[in-house]
Amino acid sequence: MRPSILDPLFAPATTLSGVGPKLGKLLDKLLGDETQGARVIDLLFHLPTGAVDRRPSPSIADAPVGEIATFSARVAEHRPAPAGKAKAPYRVLVEDESGDVTLVFFHADVRHLLLTLPIGEYRIISGKLELWDGMRQMVHPDRIMDAKAFASLPAIEPVYGLTEGIGPRVMTRIAAGAAEKCPDLAEWQDPGFHAKSSFPTFFEAMQALHHPPDLRAVEGDTIARRRVGYDELLASQIALALVRRQQKKAAGRVTAGDGKLRRAIEAALPFSLTNGQREAVADIHADMEKPERMLRLLQGDVGSGKTVVALLAMAAAAEARRQSVMMAPTEILARQHAERLAPLADKAGLRLALLTGREKGAGRRQVLEGLANGEIDIAVGTHALFQEGVVFRDLALAVVDEQHRFGVHQRLLLGSKGEAVDILVMTATPIPRTLSLTWFGDMDISVLSEKPAGRKPIVTRAISSERLDEVVGAVGRAVDAGAQVYWVCPLVQESDTLDVAAAQERYEALRELFGAKVGLLHGQMPGRDKDAAMAAFSAGETRILVSTTVIEVGVDVPNASVMVIEHAERFGLAQLHQLRGRIGRGSAASTCLLLYKGPLGPVAEARLTIMRETEDGFRIAEEDLRLRGEGEVLGTKQSGSPDWRIARPEIDGDLLAAARDDARLLIERDPQLETPRGQAVRTLLYLFERDVAIRLLRAG
Ligand code: ADP
Ligand code: MG
């Protein structure tokens, strides 16, 4: 159970004073997700992205032009709009001995201005100072204050990510309210580390972040920000350490085969394995033969040939008369895996079945029976494999393709399907070392660094969307020459429906030109239609496949050698790389056309340049990290990865090793989190919502 001291933070945002249902709705949109509305903690963790400096200049002459300026001045004169010119602004002249400034008000409330700017009095004025015809002026000052009001306001004002309907002042007030609800919590950091780091406490850090004491306090790398970033890293490392410990404790089983099936599969392959594949296979078999559980990450760029490695691992399980599952993130991928693996499995006498949410009725019952009585060696599917009612006779190995949706939670579920299941996670995202640590803790890693022989480099070009006609022409010629083309439509906003509309429209336009050669695939199509579209493209019946990003992961049609990506400027680097990995798999030379709509911002431009320069997934991942650090204005939830609320891998990455060591040591010394520090750590896990790991403690 969550410690009650955290209750105020996990209460809805509407429990903050001044936040009614209407504001609450807007906050839900900004900070909530499909499953829940905005909570106080979401506001607490909604950190300022910058600050406005309202420290006063000594005189008007010293006040910076072109920036926010704050100064004290005497109100000299009110200048109403000339009679008959109702649209002209109302002006107020203020001055000191060094100069004057004209304050400009459109649609002025004159009575109000006479009250707030009485002639002869001094006021502190803050806003953007400009030069107009050589004269200083300020249109609609942000603040007009007397000395008392000025003293009560922070000189450094935090700036928050906003949403329509919530302006800066309101957001600042709400965030301050959230900071006020932050309890002073018992310290969970290691005392020695805490002393050495000179970190503030969590409470102090949150206050400093929302009430920045100086400008530096909001610019990136401050001690308060790092403190909380470290807390988050620590929480995730402790959660991982707990899972890991439990997995180790549940002793593994020895899965050792005689190599017969593996040899049969290798003999049936139309190619020979790369050295990387051989090494990975050897690593995996060695793990499986040990009495501990395997927890291994197989990392290899798109097209590096991970699937075969997985198949050989599953074959080893079958040799030991035990079962395997292979889990894909989408229906399409699961089907494709099953189709590709089936002939090879067949040759080796392995029995393979598909199980997704779409298998129904008698077919489904048959698969479930086969899994329960052991007639099926390999089940390929989606997360439907985890569901209740799916029982295995003797599950030895789970292969998880594409790790992103496979968190701690899923690992625990998987554990319930068989004792001591070995786990192989495959990812095509070349995760830089620092990041793989945060995601996977101390997983063992195998890397496929070389591509299979015979791959040709992909020519990548960036083309303005104004030249769409030329691109369509080139696509037509490529199709005439026998090529197949992926045509990817962009992410329009964050709405599925709009994406689909864009794809639909492009599909219809291309259909007019190329007729039945054009196919369409998007996320909102019924599963059957998706299969049919994919199958038609795979079989070469359609030559151009217009799609949304549903083809992003894993799809494999070797004859596809051209990819057009519309609005490439809207995609992240990792995504572009994943998409492009769908081509360049066959014997023909491949081309990727990145259509962009200008003018390009510096980050988008840098992304396209990198895409043109390299196919090296690791380099792209590093560059991606770098650009994300500098680039995107981070409104709300878009920090480096969806898993992080505060920590910025590109900045706080250096703290990661410390967090990991700390977590390991803690779990070693206090495995049940019972000491005072252990208790504080429990609170930490709840605070960052890593508390699923706490269940493991009770399970003991
Ligand atoms: P990914 O790592 O992206 O999952 P796949 O396993 O889908 O890659 O492999 C991509 C393609 O490369 C497949 O068509 C596969 O048959 C082929 N392939 C795999 N290994 C080799 C190899 N050693 N030599 C040649 N082709 C290979
Ligand atoms: Mg794959």
XYZ file of C-alpha atoms and ligand atoms in Angstrom:
728
model
C 0.000 0.000 0.000
C 1.137 3.483 -0.785
C 2.352 5.341 2.304
C -0.369 7.788 3.273
C 2.118 10.636 3.428
C 2.035 10.564 -0.383
C -1.748 10.712 -0.630
C -1.926 14.477 -1.198
C 0.394 14.075 -4.187
C -1.607 11.298 -5.791
C -4.891 13.134 -5.353
C -6.495 14.674 -8.449
C -5.214 18.091 -9.496
C -8.607 19.487 -8.624
C -7.752 19.092 -4.946
C -5.450 22.091 -5.346
C -7.014 25.340 -4.267
C -8.183 27.379 -7.200
C -8.402 24.386 -9.526
C -12.019 23.696 -10.379
C -13.493 21.236 -12.831
C -12.801 23.475 -15.810
C -9.110 23.978 -15.075
C -8.978 20.339 -14.069
C -10.075 19.278 -17.540
C -7.409 21.406 -19.176
C -4.781 19.969 -16.864
C -5.945 16.452 -17.678
C -5.311 17.199 -21.290
C -1.863 18.566 -20.584
C -0.658 16.092 -17.993
C -3.004 13.130 -17.862
C -3.209 10.109 -20.108
C -5.862 7.679 -21.293
C -6.033 5.949 -17.973
C -6.111 8.837 -15.541
C -6.457 12.557 -15.165
C -3.824 14.971 -13.933
C -2.776 14.519 -10.331
C -0.979 16.831 -7.955
C 2.221 14.886 -8.516
C 2.005 15.480 -12.252
C 2.076 19.189 -11.511
C 4.864 18.776 -9.001
C 6.911 17.055 -11.686
C 5.872 19.575 -14.326
C 9.077 21.505 -13.978
C 9.734 24.977 -15.342
C 11.379 25.035 -18.731
C 12.878 28.447 -18.175
C 12.552 31.613 -16.157
C 11.971 35.298 -16.572
C 14.361 37.598 -14.833
C 12.484 40.427 -13.186
C 15.363 41.797 -11.216
C 15.226 45.571 -11.559
C 17.761 47.655 -13.502
C 19.245 50.583 -11.572
C 17.732 53.099 -13.992
C 15.754 53.360 -17.215
C 18.944 54.038 -19.157
C 20.370 50.749 -17.866
C 17.290 48.701 -18.722
C 17.990 46.239 -21.542
C 16.191 46.962 -24.799
C 14.670 44.000 -26.631
C 14.326 41.950 -23.466
C 12.204 41.775 -20.377
C 13.191 44.844 -18.382
C 12.185 45.849 -14.898
C 12.705 49.346 -13.519
C 11.286 51.894 -11.141
C 9.926 55.119 -12.644
C 7.720 58.090 -11.829
C 4.441 58.382 -13.705
C 4.765 61.665 -15.628
C 1.809 61.937 -17.933
C -1.299 60.173 -19.257
C -1.930 60.629 -22.978
C -5.389 59.456 -23.998
C -6.026 58.600 -27.636
C -6.734 61.751 -29.670
C -10.443 62.488 -30.013
C -12.034 60.702 -32.976
C -9.313 58.067 -33.091
C -10.892 55.438 -30.939
C -8.551 52.728 -32.183
C -5.384 54.604 -31.233
C -3.722 53.365 -28.053
C -3.703 55.033 -24.685
C -0.227 56.074 -23.642
C 1.406 56.715 -20.299
C 4.789 58.360 -20.018
C 7.020 57.276 -17.137
C 10.480 58.631 -16.392
C 13.464 58.851 -14.108
C 16.487 61.131 -14.229
C 18.132 58.888 -16.851
C 15.322 58.779 -19.418
C 11.711 57.933 -20.146
C 9.533 55.106 -21.452
C 6.147 55.278 -23.145
C 3.775 52.592 -21.929
C 1.291 51.658 -24.642
C -2.184 50.209 -24.023
C -4.645 49.103 -26.654
C -8.341 48.929 -25.737
C -7.355 50.502 -22.483
C -9.448 50.448 -19.348
C -8.706 54.080 -18.544
C -10.145 54.064 -15.062
C -8.028 51.101 -14.150
C -4.909 52.764 -15.562
C -5.500 55.930 -13.580
C -5.642 53.816 -10.460
C -2.591 51.662 -11.157
C -0.484 54.483 -12.635
C -1.306 57.616 -10.616
C 0.550 60.686 -11.840
C 3.526 61.645 -9.720
C 3.875 58.254 -8.027
C 6.673 55.737 -8.450
C 5.870 52.317 -9.824
C 7.930 49.286 -10.679
C 7.246 48.301 -14.249
C 8.223 45.071 -15.959
C 7.792 43.902 -19.509
C 9.405 43.780 -22.896
C 11.228 47.031 -23.602
C 11.478 48.122 -27.219
C 12.772 51.002 -29.268
C 10.220 52.673 -31.502
C 11.496 55.516 -33.646
C 14.381 55.891 -31.249
C 12.052 56.159 -28.253
C 11.762 53.554 -25.524
C 8.360 52.009 -25.293
C 6.646 49.067 -23.695
C 3.406 47.632 -25.042
C 1.201 46.213 -22.296
C 3.676 45.796 -19.445
C 3.522 42.349 -17.814
C 3.584 43.884 -14.363
C 2.886 47.285 -12.816
C 3.616 47.155 -9.111
C 4.063 49.385 -6.130
C 7.032 48.714 -3.870
C 5.036 46.432 -1.622
C 3.684 44.237 -4.405
C 7.135 44.080 -5.921
C 8.664 42.872 -2.685
C 6.132 40.055 -2.492
C 6.855 38.684 -5.954
C 9.779 36.501 -6.956
C 12.431 38.329 -8.946
C 12.961 35.152 -10.949
C 9.697 33.888 -12.367
C 9.509 30.285 -13.485
C 8.163 29.587 -16.966
C 6.094 26.458 -17.491
C 4.943 24.413 -20.441
C 1.395 25.607 -21.031
C -1.728 24.514 -22.755
C -4.533 26.397 -24.358
C -6.630 28.005 -21.667
C -3.946 28.008 -18.994
C -1.730 31.073 -19.072
C 1.606 31.588 -17.352
C 0.265 33.217 -14.231
C -2.300 30.525 -13.597
C 0.182 27.747 -14.238
C 2.713 29.339 -11.907
C 0.094 29.557 -9.214
C -1.030 25.954 -9.680
C 2.530 24.637 -9.715
C 3.313 26.587 -6.560
C 0.241 24.990 -5.000
C 1.555 21.561 -5.929
C 4.962 22.387 -4.472
C 3.222 23.375 -1.272
C 1.630 19.939 -1.043
C 4.995 18.254 -1.332
C 5.673 16.544 1.987
C 9.085 16.541 3.601
C 9.993 12.884 3.181
C 12.494 10.747 5.029
C 15.805 10.680 3.139
C 16.193 7.611 0.943
C 19.587 8.404 -0.464
C 22.615 6.701 0.969
C 23.835 8.978 3.793
C 27.451 8.914 2.621
C 26.493 9.643 -0.963
C 24.061 12.315 0.086
C 26.670 14.126 2.161
C 29.272 13.943 -0.579
C 26.931 15.094 -3.324
C 25.754 18.133 -1.332
C 22.315 17.491 -2.799
C 19.400 19.272 -1.176
C 16.640 17.084 0.240
C 13.832 16.061 -2.091
C 11.578 18.615 -0.458
C 14.124 21.409 -0.761
C 14.818 20.451 -4.344
C 11.155 20.631 -5.327
C 10.813 24.015 -3.686
C 13.912 25.323 -5.434
C 12.687 24.044 -8.781
C 9.335 25.771 -8.530
C 10.650 28.877 -6.806
C 13.965 29.330 -8.554
C 16.333 31.393 -6.421
C 18.276 32.596 -9.434
C 18.289 32.277 -13.198
C 20.795 29.471 -13.191
C 18.405 27.439 -11.117
C 16.254 26.707 -14.125
C 18.889 26.400 -16.760
C 19.623 22.721 -17.120
C 22.146 21.289 -14.846
C 21.297 22.502 -11.379
C 21.809 20.655 -8.180
C 18.084 20.550 -7.413
C 17.255 19.125 -10.793
C 20.028 16.573 -10.540
C 18.919 15.542 -7.109
C 15.460 14.678 -8.357
C 16.819 13.157 -11.550
C 19.010 10.939 -9.405
C 16.008 9.972 -7.297
C 14.194 8.831 -10.380
C 17.164 6.857 -11.665
C 17.604 5.313 -8.242
C 13.947 4.297 -8.101
C 14.177 2.585 -11.462
C 17.452 0.856 -10.609
C 16.067 -0.424 -7.331
C 12.983 -1.742 -9.091
C 15.177 -3.504 -11.616
C 17.440 -4.865 -8.910
C 14.438 -6.318 -7.089
C 13.144 -7.988 -10.213
C 16.553 -9.274 -11.047
C 17.102 -10.670 -7.591
C 13.786 -12.433 -7.647
C 14.529 -13.891 -11.020
C 17.884 -15.166 -9.863
C 16.413 -16.577 -6.731
C 13.800 -18.514 -8.599
C 16.518 -20.854 -9.697
C 16.617 -21.514 -13.384
C 16.623 -24.885 -15.002
C 19.169 -26.464 -17.214
C 17.947 -26.542 -20.795
C 20.434 -28.496 -22.840
C 19.751 -30.146 -26.143
C 21.773 -32.354 -28.425
C 22.045 -29.831 -31.257
C 20.159 -31.987 -33.716
C 17.316 -29.597 -34.458
C 19.697 -26.680 -34.631
C 21.793 -28.428 -37.199
C 18.694 -29.213 -39.244
C 17.660 -25.556 -39.209
C 21.095 -24.287 -40.114
C 21.209 -26.712 -42.999
C 17.859 -25.431 -44.240
C 18.915 -21.777 -44.162
C 19.583 -20.244 -47.585
C 22.562 -18.381 -46.092
C 25.258 -18.967 -43.536
C 25.231 -17.196 -40.198
C 27.329 -14.116 -39.637
C 29.973 -14.265 -36.934
C 27.840 -12.040 -34.738
C 24.910 -14.393 -35.075
C 27.100 -17.373 -34.242
C 28.432 -15.688 -31.129
C 24.986 -14.629 -29.996
C 23.670 -18.157 -30.460
C 26.593 -19.518 -28.441
C 25.987 -16.961 -25.633
C 22.342 -17.889 -25.472
C 22.902 -21.612 -25.410
C 25.503 -21.250 -22.708
C 22.978 -19.266 -20.649
C 20.253 -21.808 -21.195
C 22.479 -24.654 -20.123
C 23.266 -22.958 -16.837
C 21.055 -23.627 -13.832
C 20.360 -19.884 -13.511
C 17.782 -17.954 -15.376
C 18.789 -16.239 -18.540
C 18.023 -12.566 -18.926
C 19.704 -11.498 -22.118
C 19.270 -8.621 -24.501
C 19.971 -9.275 -28.153
C 20.696 -5.947 -29.683
C 21.017 -5.623 -33.427
C 20.185 -2.991 -35.933
C 17.209 -3.466 -38.213
C 17.951 -6.190 -40.699
C 20.850 -7.613 -38.720
C 19.149 -11.000 -38.536
C 17.922 -11.416 -34.991
C 15.033 -13.688 -35.893
C 17.211 -16.596 -36.891
C 19.125 -16.308 -33.657
C 15.847 -16.519 -31.781
C 14.776 -19.544 -33.769
C 17.984 -21.375 -32.940
C 17.474 -20.613 -29.274
C 13.932 -21.963 -29.439
C 15.170 -25.046 -31.234
C 17.562 -25.704 -28.373
C 14.616 -25.626 -25.974
C 12.729 -28.058 -28.174
C 15.692 -30.413 -28.191
C 15.308 -30.544 -24.430
C 11.613 -31.311 -25.010
C 10.580 -27.957 -23.634
C 8.531 -25.104 -25.101
C 9.220 -21.534 -26.214
C 7.195 -18.454 -26.954
C 8.070 -15.596 -29.219
C 6.261 -12.387 -28.500
C 5.864 -9.554 -30.973
C 4.498 -6.086 -30.233
C 1.866 -6.132 -32.984
C -0.472 -8.501 -34.661
C 1.150 -7.932 -38.056
C 4.573 -8.753 -36.775
C 3.446 -11.834 -34.934
C 1.865 -13.139 -38.120
C 4.879 -12.330 -40.162
C 7.214 -14.019 -37.716
C 5.034 -17.095 -37.727
C 4.945 -17.202 -41.514
C 8.695 -16.813 -41.852
C 9.574 -19.250 -39.147
C 7.101 -21.931 -40.100
C 8.978 -23.381 -43.126
C 12.254 -23.584 -41.218
C 10.582 -25.020 -38.146
C 8.860 -27.501 -40.395
C 12.082 -28.734 -41.903
C 13.400 -29.430 -38.437
C 10.193 -31.121 -37.350
C 9.293 -28.373 -34.890
C 5.630 -27.692 -34.286
C 4.834 -23.990 -34.364
C 1.539 -22.218 -33.703
C 0.266 -18.676 -33.783
C -1.689 -17.157 -30.928
C -2.970 -13.603 -30.945
C -6.148 -11.936 -29.782
C -7.644 -12.764 -33.157
C -7.419 -16.516 -32.978
C -10.898 -17.514 -31.938
C -13.146 -20.474 -31.525
C -12.034 -23.968 -32.410
C -8.684 -22.827 -33.815
C -7.846 -21.103 -30.577
C -8.935 -24.041 -28.480
C -6.718 -26.290 -30.495
C -3.687 -24.084 -29.951
C -4.391 -23.824 -26.233
C -4.640 -27.592 -26.024
C -1.420 -28.048 -27.913
C 0.361 -25.676 -25.558
C -1.036 -27.406 -22.501
C -0.207 -30.922 -23.613
C 3.125 -30.066 -25.160
C 2.300 -30.879 -28.756
C 3.302 -27.373 -29.741
C 6.984 -26.529 -29.380
C 6.895 -22.868 -30.316
C 4.093 -20.357 -29.873
C 4.406 -17.100 -31.755
C 2.052 -14.309 -30.757
C 1.276 -11.032 -29.122
C 0.740 -10.278 -25.459
C -2.282 -12.575 -25.783
C 0.272 -15.233 -24.889
C 0.305 -13.883 -21.358
C -3.379 -14.068 -20.792
C -5.095 -16.202 -18.277
C -6.118 -19.501 -19.686
C -2.894 -19.893 -21.613
C -1.113 -22.787 -19.981
C 2.113 -24.400 -21.093
C 3.194 -27.911 -20.436
C 6.760 -26.829 -19.863
C 7.792 -23.356 -20.919
C 11.549 -22.880 -21.057
C 12.159 -19.753 -23.070
C 10.416 -16.510 -23.872
C 11.689 -14.415 -26.732
C 10.407 -10.863 -26.728
C 10.813 -8.969 -29.968
C 11.179 -5.200 -29.617
C 11.530 -4.395 -26.004
C 9.770 -1.104 -25.729
C 6.498 -2.312 -24.397
C 8.049 -4.945 -22.286
C 8.578 -3.513 -18.861
C 9.066 -4.871 -15.416
C 5.385 -5.569 -15.242
C 5.356 -7.918 -18.208
C 8.375 -9.714 -16.919
C 6.497 -10.501 -13.765
C 3.498 -11.767 -15.693
C 5.729 -13.973 -17.747
C 7.196 -15.439 -14.605
C 3.769 -16.741 -13.754
C 3.611 -18.848 -16.931
C 6.365 -21.186 -16.040
C 8.940 -21.584 -13.402
C 12.278 -20.185 -14.264
C 11.591 -19.110 -17.802
C 14.677 -17.915 -19.646
C 14.160 -14.553 -21.268
C 15.665 -13.230 -24.459
C 14.717 -9.678 -25.337
C 15.452 -8.545 -28.872
C 15.687 -4.920 -29.781
C 16.382 -3.199 -33.047
C 16.868 0.101 -31.298
C 20.586 0.462 -30.922
C 20.472 1.745 -27.421
C 23.570 3.553 -26.275
C 25.214 1.839 -23.372
C 24.068 4.387 -20.801
C 20.477 3.983 -21.808
C 20.431 0.227 -22.015
C 21.508 0.279 -18.399
C 18.557 2.354 -17.373
C 16.112 0.256 -19.269
C 17.402 -3.165 -18.491
C 19.585 -2.873 -15.441
C 22.192 -5.546 -15.453
C 20.905 -7.628 -18.310
C 23.489 -9.537 -20.256
C 23.891 -8.219 -23.747
C 24.734 -9.751 -27.120
C 25.211 -7.421 -30.046
C 24.884 -8.166 -33.746
C 27.092 -5.482 -35.162
C 27.618 -6.608 -38.728
C 24.906 -6.803 -41.313
C 24.418 -10.029 -43.259
C 26.651 -10.253 -46.304
C 25.448 -8.910 -49.614
C 23.528 -5.917 -48.295
C 23.819 -2.829 -50.460
C 23.970 0.630 -48.956
C 20.783 2.674 -49.097
C 20.898 5.987 -50.935
C 19.002 8.535 -48.883
C 17.894 11.894 -50.220
C 15.979 14.772 -48.683
C 13.563 16.414 -51.095
C 11.226 19.324 -50.630
C 7.580 18.326 -50.772
C 7.142 20.937 -53.458
C 8.737 18.385 -55.726
C 6.151 15.736 -54.981
C 5.379 15.320 -58.698
C 8.960 14.366 -59.455
C 8.920 11.886 -56.613
C 5.731 10.309 -57.893
C 7.346 10.074 -61.333
C 10.431 8.387 -59.909
C 8.284 5.959 -57.949
C 6.431 5.083 -61.137
C 9.686 4.341 -62.934
C 10.947 2.227 -60.048
C 7.735 0.211 -60.054
C 8.002 -0.284 -63.830
C 11.509 -1.584 -63.254
C 10.154 -4.196 -60.843
C 10.737 -2.528 -57.486
C 8.316 -2.353 -54.586
C 7.757 0.839 -52.658
C 6.786 1.740 -49.124
C 5.068 5.099 -48.953
C 4.891 6.265 -45.360
C 2.487 8.986 -44.315
C 3.264 11.139 -41.386
C 2.095 11.521 -37.927
C -0.366 14.359 -38.089
C -0.636 15.692 -34.579
C -1.146 12.933 -32.094
C -4.308 11.696 -33.575
C -4.809 8.330 -35.126
C -7.773 9.489 -37.102
C -5.884 12.293 -38.791
C -2.962 10.011 -39.614
C -5.330 7.658 -41.234
C -6.988 10.421 -43.219
C -3.620 11.494 -44.604
C -2.737 7.970 -45.609
C -6.160 7.432 -47.137
C -5.842 10.577 -49.195
C -2.402 9.682 -50.497
C -3.609 6.185 -51.256
C -6.443 7.527 -53.356
C -4.193 9.940 -55.222
C -1.666 7.224 -56.052
C -4.428 4.814 -56.919
C -5.601 7.182 -59.649
C -2.154 6.988 -61.184
C -1.147 3.409 -60.560
C -4.444 1.589 -60.129
C -4.527 -1.769 -58.400
C -0.780 -1.732 -57.829
C -1.360 0.434 -54.769
C -2.214 -0.999 -51.356
C -3.130 0.655 -48.075
C -2.265 -0.266 -44.507
C -3.095 1.624 -41.368
C -3.764 1.039 -37.717
C -7.502 1.480 -37.863
C -8.140 -1.196 -40.450
C -9.698 -4.427 -39.178
C -7.056 -7.048 -38.517
C -8.105 -9.198 -41.433
C -7.716 -6.318 -43.879
C -4.314 -5.528 -42.473
C -3.212 -9.100 -43.007
C -4.585 -9.052 -46.523
C -2.814 -5.777 -47.349
C 0.448 -7.068 -45.948
C 0.104 -10.398 -47.687
C -0.652 -8.764 -51.038
C 2.440 -6.575 -50.738
C 4.583 -9.483 -49.583
C 3.446 -11.559 -52.543
C 4.147 -8.675 -54.934
C 0.514 -8.269 -55.953
C 0.598 -4.662 -54.818
C 3.757 -2.731 -55.654
C 3.255 0.424 -53.624
C 2.157 0.156 -50.018
C 0.833 3.379 -48.560
C 0.855 3.190 -44.800
C 1.009 5.029 -41.545
C 3.858 4.134 -39.243
C 2.361 0.749 -38.447
C 5.079 -0.757 -40.602
C 7.686 0.741 -38.351
C 8.824 -2.355 -36.594
C 10.103 -5.518 -38.055
C 8.206 -5.948 -41.305
C 10.309 -7.743 -43.878
C 9.703 -7.675 -47.644
C 13.124 -8.072 -49.272
C 11.933 -6.948 -52.701
C 10.906 -3.544 -51.329
C 13.754 -1.245 -52.289
C 12.221 2.227 -52.297
C 10.800 4.118 -49.372
C 9.143 7.493 -49.475
C 8.558 9.186 -46.141
C 6.268 12.182 -46.216
C 6.804 14.999 -43.770
C 10.043 13.406 -42.712
C 10.718 16.518 -40.651
C 8.075 15.400 -38.201
C 9.720 12.118 -37.346
C 12.390 11.557 -34.764
C 15.712 10.122 -35.825
C 15.157 6.760 -34.247
C 11.859 6.441 -36.022
C 13.296 7.425 -39.394
C 16.032 4.890 -38.929
C 13.580 2.156 -38.016
C 11.443 2.956 -41.007
C 14.322 3.033 -43.417
C 15.487 -0.327 -42.114
C 12.539 -1.882 -43.957
C 14.385 -1.454 -47.231
C 17.918 -2.419 -48.194
C 17.251 -6.063 -47.361
C 17.308 -7.567 -50.801
C 19.836 -7.811 -53.585
C 18.748 -4.592 -55.349
C 20.142 -1.162 -54.489
C 17.696 0.795 -52.338
C 16.607 4.401 -52.165
C 14.983 6.308 -49.372
C 13.343 9.637 -50.183
C 12.704 11.911 -47.247
C 10.052 14.397 -48.281
C 10.057 17.466 -46.097
C 8.037 20.590 -45.870
C 10.208 23.625 -45.300
C 11.318 25.806 -43.761
C 13.192 23.357 -41.580
C 14.154 24.146 -38.028
C 17.774 23.452 -37.078
C 16.972 20.181 -35.355
C 14.890 18.807 -38.202
C 17.590 19.830 -40.618
C 20.258 18.116 -38.546
C 18.161 14.954 -38.430
C 17.770 14.794 -42.186
C 21.469 15.426 -42.653
C 22.388 12.588 -40.334
C 19.996 10.296 -42.163
C 21.702 11.131 -45.432
C 25.138 10.610 -43.972
C 24.872 7.319 -42.173
C 23.049 4.043 -41.767
C 24.922 3.235 -38.591
C 22.236 2.729 -35.979
C 24.566 3.402 -33.081
C 25.699 6.687 -34.482
C 22.129 7.636 -35.177
C 21.127 6.759 -31.643
C 23.901 8.894 -30.184
C 23.037 11.818 -32.412
C 19.409 11.392 -31.542
C 20.191 11.669 -27.887
C 22.276 14.753 -28.484
C 19.629 16.459 -30.597
C 16.832 15.625 -28.252
C 18.786 17.193 -25.462
C 19.126 20.426 -27.328
C 16.139 20.407 -29.543
C 12.520 19.903 -28.915
C 10.886 22.380 -26.681
C 9.789 19.995 -24.055
C 6.225 20.852 -23.303
C 5.143 18.120 -21.019
C 5.657 14.472 -21.475
C 8.256 14.417 -24.154
C 11.451 14.105 -22.221
C 13.989 11.657 -23.564
C 11.897 8.578 -23.054
C 8.354 8.067 -21.951
C 9.628 6.319 -18.875
C 11.343 9.366 -17.445
C 9.621 12.247 -15.835
C 12.588 14.166 -14.540
C 15.810 12.414 -15.408
C 17.399 13.449 -18.671
C 19.540 10.583 -19.897
C 21.715 12.934 -21.928
C 22.523 15.060 -18.894
C 22.054 12.812 -15.913
C 23.533 9.730 -17.580
C 26.666 10.108 -15.479
C 24.603 9.539 -12.340
C 23.327 6.253 -13.623
C 26.259 4.101 -12.631
C 26.105 5.536 -9.123
C 22.397 4.826 -8.919
C 22.887 1.287 -10.094
C 25.694 0.551 -7.626
C 23.721 2.140 -4.842
C 20.665 0.057 -5.730
C 22.608 -3.183 -5.794
C 24.287 -2.536 -2.493
C 21.039 -1.554 -0.873
C 19.263 -4.700 -2.030
C 22.159 -6.814 -0.893
C 22.145 -5.340 2.600
C 18.435 -4.846 3.023
C 16.719 -7.245 0.639
C 13.263 -6.746 2.175
C 13.596 -2.967 2.488
C 13.028 -3.121 6.226
C 15.676 -0.797 7.634
C 14.791 2.876 8.057
C 16.462 3.605 4.759
C 14.633 0.681 3.202
C 11.345 2.131 4.371
C 12.257 5.490 2.863
C 13.125 3.710 -0.381
C 9.671 2.160 -0.475
C 8.265 5.667 -0.455
C 10.635 6.559 -3.264
C 9.368 3.652 -5.351
C 5.790 4.794 -4.889
C 6.705 8.370 -5.619
C 8.088 7.466 -9.032
C 5.492 4.765 -9.568
C 7.937 1.905 -9.651
C 6.008 0.219 -6.883
C 5.137 -2.880 -8.891
C 8.525 -4.079 -7.652
C 7.338 -3.880 -4.053
C 5.060 -6.825 -4.686
C 8.154 -8.911 -5.070
C 9.089 -8.218 -1.496
C 5.979 -9.788 -0.137
C 6.272 -12.685 -2.535
C 9.639 -13.029 -0.832
P 15.961 -8.094 -37.725
O 17.225 -8.161 -36.960
O 15.615 -6.714 -38.165
O 14.812 -8.777 -37.024
P 15.592 -10.212 -39.551
O 15.832 -11.288 -38.590
O 14.180 -9.919 -39.921
O 16.259 -8.882 -39.045
O 16.464 -10.477 -40.828
C 16.401 -9.641 -41.937
C 16.595 -10.424 -43.201
O 17.930 -10.890 -43.283
C 15.708 -11.641 -43.293
O 15.205 -11.697 -44.601
C 16.666 -12.804 -43.011
O 16.260 -13.962 -43.653
C 17.975 -12.278 -43.559
N 19.170 -12.814 -42.897
C 19.317 -13.117 -41.600
N 20.559 -13.577 -41.336
C 21.217 -13.572 -42.507
C 22.548 -13.945 -42.911
N 23.438 -14.423 -42.041
N 22.876 -13.813 -44.234
C 21.971 -13.349 -45.117
N 20.710 -12.981 -44.798
C 20.326 -13.089 -43.522
Mg 12.972 -8.448 -36.387
